[in-house]
mmCIF file of C-alpha atoms in Angstrom:
data_model
loop_
_atom_site.group_PDB
_atom_site.id
_atom_site.type_symbol
_atom_site.label_atom_id
_atom_site.label_comp_id
_atom_site.label_asym_id
_atom_site.label_seq_id
_atom_site.Cartn_x
_atom_site.Cartn_y
_atom_site.Cartn_z
ATOM 1 C CA MET B 94 90.178 114.525 81.839
ATOM 2 C CA MET B 95 87.786 111.513 79.955
ATOM 3 C CA PHE B 96 90.954 111.998 77.020
ATOM 4 C CA ALA B 97 93.225 110.886 79.580
ATOM 5 C CA VAL B 98 90.888 108.050 80.277
ATOM 6 C CA GLY B 99 90.136 106.797 76.976
ATOM 7 C CA LEU B 100 93.580 106.374 76.906
ATOM 8 C CA SER B 101 93.455 103.964 79.395
ATOM 9 C CA LEU B 102 91.116 101.429 77.599
ATOM 10 C CA SER B 103 90.676 99.350 74.414
ATOM 11 C CA VAL B 104 87.843 97.891 72.828
ATOM 12 C CA LYS B 105 89.156 94.294 73.866
ATOM 13 C CA ASP B 106 87.565 96.352 78.088
ATOM 14 C CA PHE B 107 84.202 96.695 76.972
ATOM 15 C CA SER B 108 83.801 94.072 74.969
ATOM 16 C CA ALA B 109 84.721 91.600 77.617
ATOM 17 C CA LEU B 110 81.371 93.343 79.181
ATOM 18 C CA LEU B 111 79.102 91.718 76.801
ATOM 19 C CA SER B 112 80.079 88.552 78.699
ATOM 20 C CA ARG B 113 78.595 90.183 81.946
ATOM 21 C CA PRO B 114 75.051 92.073 80.934
ATOM 22 C CA GLY B 115 74.085 91.226 84.263
ATOM 23 C CA VAL B 116 76.694 94.118 85.308
ATOM 24 C CA LEU B 117 75.646 96.864 83.390
ATOM 25 C CA VAL B 118 71.689 96.270 84.551
ATOM 26 C CA LEU B 119 72.283 95.838 88.279
ATOM 27 C CA GLY B 120 74.564 99.062 87.961
ATOM 28 C CA GLY B 121 72.349 100.928 85.848
ATOM 29 C CA LEU B 122 68.910 99.787 88.119
ATOM 30 C CA LEU B 123 71.117 101.300 90.998
ATOM 31 C CA GLN B 124 72.507 104.091 89.542
ATOM 32 C CA LEU B 125 68.751 105.521 88.766
ATOM 33 C CA VAL B 126 66.028 103.412 90.701
ATOM 34 C CA LEU B 127 67.538 102.736 94.435
ATOM 35 C CA LEU B 128 69.717 106.110 94.549
ATOM 36 C CA PRO B 129 66.484 108.305 94.474
ATOM 37 C CA LEU B 130 65.200 105.627 96.621
ATOM 38 C CA LEU B 131 67.935 106.138 98.893
ATOM 39 C CA GLY B 132 67.759 110.298 98.642
ATOM 40 C CA LEU B 133 64.097 110.509 99.583
ATOM 41 C CA ALA B 134 65.188 108.786 102.441
ATOM 42 C CA VAL B 135 67.528 111.359 103.429
ATOM 43 C CA VAL B 136 65.471 113.795 102.933
ATOM 44 C CA ALA B 137 62.946 112.251 105.029
ATOM 45 C CA LEU B 138 64.948 111.505 107.749
ATOM 46 C CA PHE B 139 66.529 114.721 108.144
ATOM 47 C CA GLY B 140 63.796 116.495 107.692
ATOM 48 C CA LEU B 141 65.489 119.456 105.398
ATOM 49 C CA PRO B 142 64.144 122.662 104.186
ATOM 50 C CA ALA B 143 61.760 122.261 100.843
ATOM 51 C CA VAL B 144 64.515 123.982 98.385
ATOM 52 C CA LEU B 145 67.251 121.826 99.908
ATOM 53 C CA ALA B 146 65.266 119.062 99.827
ATOM 54 C CA ALA B 147 64.583 119.372 96.040
ATOM 55 C CA GLY B 148 68.265 119.924 95.176
ATOM 56 C CA LEU B 149 69.395 116.441 96.998
ATOM 57 C CA MET B 150 66.609 114.612 94.918
ATOM 58 C CA ILE B 151 67.301 116.188 91.378
ATOM 59 C CA VAL B 152 70.815 115.224 92.409
ATOM 60 C CA THR B 153 69.829 111.469 92.784
ATOM 61 C CA PHE B 154 67.997 111.873 89.385
ATOM 62 C CA ALA B 155 70.985 112.708 87.147
ATOM 63 C CA PRO B 156 73.993 110.152 88.834
ATOM 64 C CA GLY B 157 77.454 109.612 87.143
ATOM 65 C CA GLY B 158 79.493 111.414 85.118
ATOM 66 C CA ALA B 159 83.686 112.354 83.588
ATOM 67 C CA THR B 160 84.328 112.077 87.471
ATOM 68 C CA SER B 161 83.368 108.962 87.752
ATOM 69 C CA ASN B 162 85.249 107.617 85.997
ATOM 70 C CA LEU B 163 88.318 109.421 86.063
ATOM 71 C CA ILE B 164 87.831 108.756 90.070
ATOM 72 C CA CYS B 165 87.755 105.084 88.303
ATOM 73 C CA LEU B 166 90.726 104.522 86.716
ATOM 74 C CA LEU B 167 92.716 106.483 89.883
ATOM 75 C CA CYS B 168 91.650 103.657 91.630
ATOM 76 C CA ARG B 169 92.545 100.972 89.500
ATOM 77 C CA ALA B 170 89.100 99.725 89.418
ATOM 78 C CA ASP B 171 86.666 99.281 85.681
ATOM 79 C CA THR B 172 86.573 102.032 83.801
ATOM 80 C CA ALA B 173 85.282 100.580 80.681
ATOM 81 C CA LEU B 174 82.296 100.073 83.176
ATOM 82 C CA SER B 175 81.776 102.875 84.720
ATOM 83 C CA VAL B 176 82.336 104.880 81.263
ATOM 84 C CA SER B 177 79.555 102.684 79.839
ATOM 85 C CA LEU B 178 77.615 102.968 82.545
ATOM 86 C CA THR B 179 78.061 107.134 81.971
ATOM 87 C CA VAL B 180 77.049 106.728 78.614
ATOM 88 C CA LEU B 181 73.954 104.515 79.400
ATOM 89 C CA SER B 182 73.159 107.160 82.369
ATOM 90 C CA GLY B 183 73.255 110.024 80.155
ATOM 91 C CA LEU B 184 71.328 108.529 77.465
ATOM 92 C CA ILE B 185 68.005 107.701 80.135
ATOM 93 C CA ILE B 186 69.248 110.893 82.176
ATOM 94 C CA PRO B 187 67.204 113.327 79.313
ATOM 95 C CA PHE B 188 64.439 111.646 79.627
ATOM 96 C CA THR B 189 63.446 110.805 83.004
ATOM 97 C CA LEU B 190 65.125 113.426 84.776
ATOM 98 C CA PRO B 191 62.304 116.317 84.087
ATOM 99 C CA VAL B 192 59.800 113.636 84.372
ATOM 100 C CA LEU B 193 61.091 112.942 88.537
ATOM 101 C CA SER B 194 61.968 116.521 88.991
ATOM 102 C CA VAL B 195 58.889 117.884 88.143
ATOM 103 C CA LEU B 196 56.817 115.011 90.657
ATOM 104 C CA ALA B 197 58.936 115.926 92.908
ATOM 105 C CA LEU B 198 58.951 119.235 93.434
ATOM 106 C CA GLN B 199 55.410 118.405 94.076
ATOM 107 C CA GLN B 200 55.863 115.967 96.115
ATOM 108 C CA LEU B 201 57.111 119.318 98.196
ATOM 109 C CA GLN B 202 55.733 122.073 97.723
ATOM 110 C CA LEU B 203 58.148 123.820 94.746
ATOM 111 C CA GLY B 204 55.154 122.958 92.373
ATOM 112 C CA ASN B 205 55.498 126.272 90.668
ATOM 113 C CA LEU B 206 58.961 126.541 89.995
ATOM 114 C CA ALA B 207 59.386 126.352 86.075
ATOM 115 C CA ILE B 208 61.554 123.877 84.799
ATOM 116 C CA ASP B 209 63.641 124.601 81.218
ATOM 117 C CA PHE B 210 65.811 120.914 80.291
ATOM 118 C CA PRO B 211 66.376 120.860 76.304
ATOM 119 C CA VAL B 212 66.901 116.866 75.530
ATOM 120 C CA GLY B 213 68.335 117.182 72.669
ATOM 121 C CA ALA B 214 71.356 119.902 73.915
ATOM 122 C CA THR B 215 72.274 117.431 77.064
ATOM 123 C CA ILE B 216 72.197 114.271 74.907
ATOM 124 C CA GLY B 217 74.788 116.398 72.301
ATOM 125 C CA LYS B 218 76.730 117.971 75.470
ATOM 126 C CA LEU B 219 77.218 113.902 76.788
ATOM 127 C CA LEU B 220 78.741 112.885 74.042
ATOM 128 C CA ALA B 221 81.275 115.721 72.944
ATOM 129 C CA ILE B 222 82.303 115.876 76.736
ATOM 130 C CA GLY B 223 82.244 112.388 77.638
ATOM 131 C CA VAL B 224 81.987 109.964 74.985
ATOM 132 C CA LEU B 225 84.222 111.631 72.463
ATOM 133 C CA PRO B 226 87.169 112.135 74.351
ATOM 134 C CA VAL B 227 87.289 108.297 75.415
ATOM 135 C CA ILE B 228 87.022 107.647 71.924
ATOM 136 C CA LEU B 229 89.978 110.016 70.652
ATOM 137 C CA GLY B 230 92.048 108.167 73.314
ATOM 138 C CA MET B 231 91.227 104.966 72.462
ATOM 139 C CA LEU B 232 92.356 105.653 69.033
ATOM 140 C CA CYS B 233 95.661 107.012 70.165
ATOM 141 C CA ARG B 234 96.124 104.215 72.281
ATOM 142 C CA HIS B 235 95.528 101.686 69.117
ATOM 143 C CA TRP B 236 98.092 103.895 67.444
ATOM 144 C CA GLN B 237 100.147 104.648 69.997
ATOM 145 C CA THR B 238 100.338 102.200 72.045
ATOM 146 C CA GLY B 239 103.872 101.881 73.426
ATOM 147 C CA PHE B 240 103.742 105.604 74.391
ATOM 148 C CA CYS B 241 100.147 105.392 75.877
ATOM 149 C CA ILE B 242 101.495 102.718 78.500
ATOM 150 C CA ARG B 243 104.283 104.081 79.520
ATOM 151 C CA ALA B 244 103.309 107.741 80.191
ATOM 152 C CA GLN B 245 100.547 105.989 81.585
ATOM 153 C CA ARG B 246 101.142 107.105 85.419
ATOM 154 C CA TRP B 247 101.853 111.000 84.288
ATOM 155 C CA ILE B 248 98.477 110.357 82.448
ATOM 156 C CA LYS B 249 96.976 109.922 85.571
ATOM 157 C CA ALA B 250 98.672 112.719 87.621
ATOM 158 C CA ALA B 251 97.948 115.163 85.113
ATOM 159 C CA ALA B 252 93.946 114.126 85.085
ATOM 160 C CA ALA B 253 93.690 114.298 88.572
ATOM 161 C CA LEU B 254 95.570 117.363 88.707
ATOM 162 C CA VAL B 255 93.095 118.331 86.223
ATOM 163 C CA MET B 256 90.362 117.921 88.008
ATOM 164 C CA LEU B 257 91.344 119.288 91.341
ATOM 165 C CA VAL B 258 92.112 121.920 89.600
ATOM 166 C CA VAL B 259 88.483 121.896 88.728
ATOM 167 C CA VAL B 260 87.193 121.195 91.726
ATOM 168 C CA ILE B 261 89.042 124.454 93.669
ATOM 169 C CA THR B 262 88.276 126.603 90.961
ATOM 170 C CA LEU B 263 84.555 126.056 91.517
ATOM 171 C CA THR B 264 84.366 125.682 95.059
ATOM 172 C CA ALA B 265 86.414 129.388 95.474
ATOM 173 C CA ALA B 266 83.884 130.632 93.472
ATOM 174 C CA GLN B 267 80.496 128.887 95.751
ATOM 175 C CA ILE B 268 82.635 129.574 99.230
ATOM 176 C CA GLN B 269 79.897 132.134 100.587
ATOM 177 C CA GLY B 270 77.097 129.710 99.636
ATOM 178 C CA LEU B 271 78.441 126.910 100.685
ATOM 179 C CA MET B 272 79.740 127.570 104.186
ATOM 180 C CA GLN B 273 76.344 128.959 104.533
ATOM 181 C CA LEU B 274 74.695 125.125 102.963
ATOM 182 C CA LEU B 275 76.859 122.828 105.140
ATOM 183 C CA PRO B 276 76.157 122.543 108.657
ATOM 184 C CA VAL B 277 72.650 122.203 106.692
ATOM 185 C CA LEU B 278 73.783 119.808 104.527
ATOM 186 C CA ALA B 279 76.640 118.143 105.106
ATOM 187 C CA PRO B 280 75.604 115.421 107.415
ATOM 188 C CA ALA B 281 72.897 113.965 104.788
ATOM 189 C CA ILE B 282 75.416 114.124 101.548
ATOM 190 C CA LEU B 283 77.535 112.547 103.911
ATOM 191 C CA THR B 284 75.229 110.034 104.305
ATOM 192 C CA LEU B 285 73.362 109.717 100.679
ATOM 193 C CA ALA B 286 77.373 108.823 99.884
ATOM 194 C CA THR B 287 78.074 106.605 102.268
ATOM 195 C CA GLY B 288 74.821 104.734 102.501
ATOM 196 C CA ALA B 289 75.160 105.208 98.279
ATOM 197 C CA MET B 290 78.282 102.798 98.431
ATOM 198 C CA LEU B 291 77.923 100.490 101.781
ATOM 199 C CA LEU B 292 74.463 99.802 99.431
ATOM 200 C CA ALA B 293 76.354 99.192 96.144
ATOM 201 C CA TYR B 294 78.727 97.145 97.672
ATOM 202 C CA MET B 295 76.243 94.543 99.570
ATOM 203 C CA ALA B 296 74.354 94.635 96.227
ATOM 204 C CA GLY B 297 77.863 93.888 93.982
ATOM 205 C CA HIS B 298 78.424 90.905 96.928
ATOM 206 C CA LYS B 299 75.617 89.610 96.995
ATOM 207 C CA LEU B 300 76.137 89.009 93.295
ATOM 208 C CA ARG B 301 79.174 88.137 93.139
ATOM 209 C CA VAL B 302 79.819 90.855 90.263
ATOM 210 C CA GLY B 303 83.547 90.675 89.189
ATOM 211 C CA THR B 304 83.653 86.615 89.316
ATOM 212 C CA PRO B 305 83.728 84.135 85.796
ATOM 213 C CA GLY B 306 80.755 84.431 84.190
ATOM 214 C CA HIS B 307 78.980 87.618 86.057
#
């Protein structure tokens, strides 16, 4: 999936971001600060059981990923920005996630749970899964530009199919647990996702993100 994302990008896409550093800062703040605060509000609003509340909070401490980059590609959004934010958050999260998780568990009176989070291995996996395939895809586009442009539609379709298969496989493997948890978690998760998108849209619209010079 990330190789397909790289095939759609060029160095110029990332160079354009250098003229809009505020976009990266805003995106980082929304992901690393606002999202956990929103998660805290959702947990309080729905009164989730402690273990489920901890799980939801930990998800907000680790935003972004390969899937979000592919979704940006399929929606014709700013894929270079998405990849840059994934790399940025991926380099910060290995250090913040353990600390924030411990604080959340203590606040939820689950402080006796142990957390084993290998920082070095996590950064290595980020580079192997989220960065290296993108670079290889960009190199392929540089060497075979015409072919990559002509095959763009089929490449996107193949990547979307892979993502669909992964989602279906993971869902099937955890179907029993999902059926038990959905009645409790679904309203909170939908509220979190919808609220995050609305707040991000409002912040971007207010600051005129995407307009020249921003």
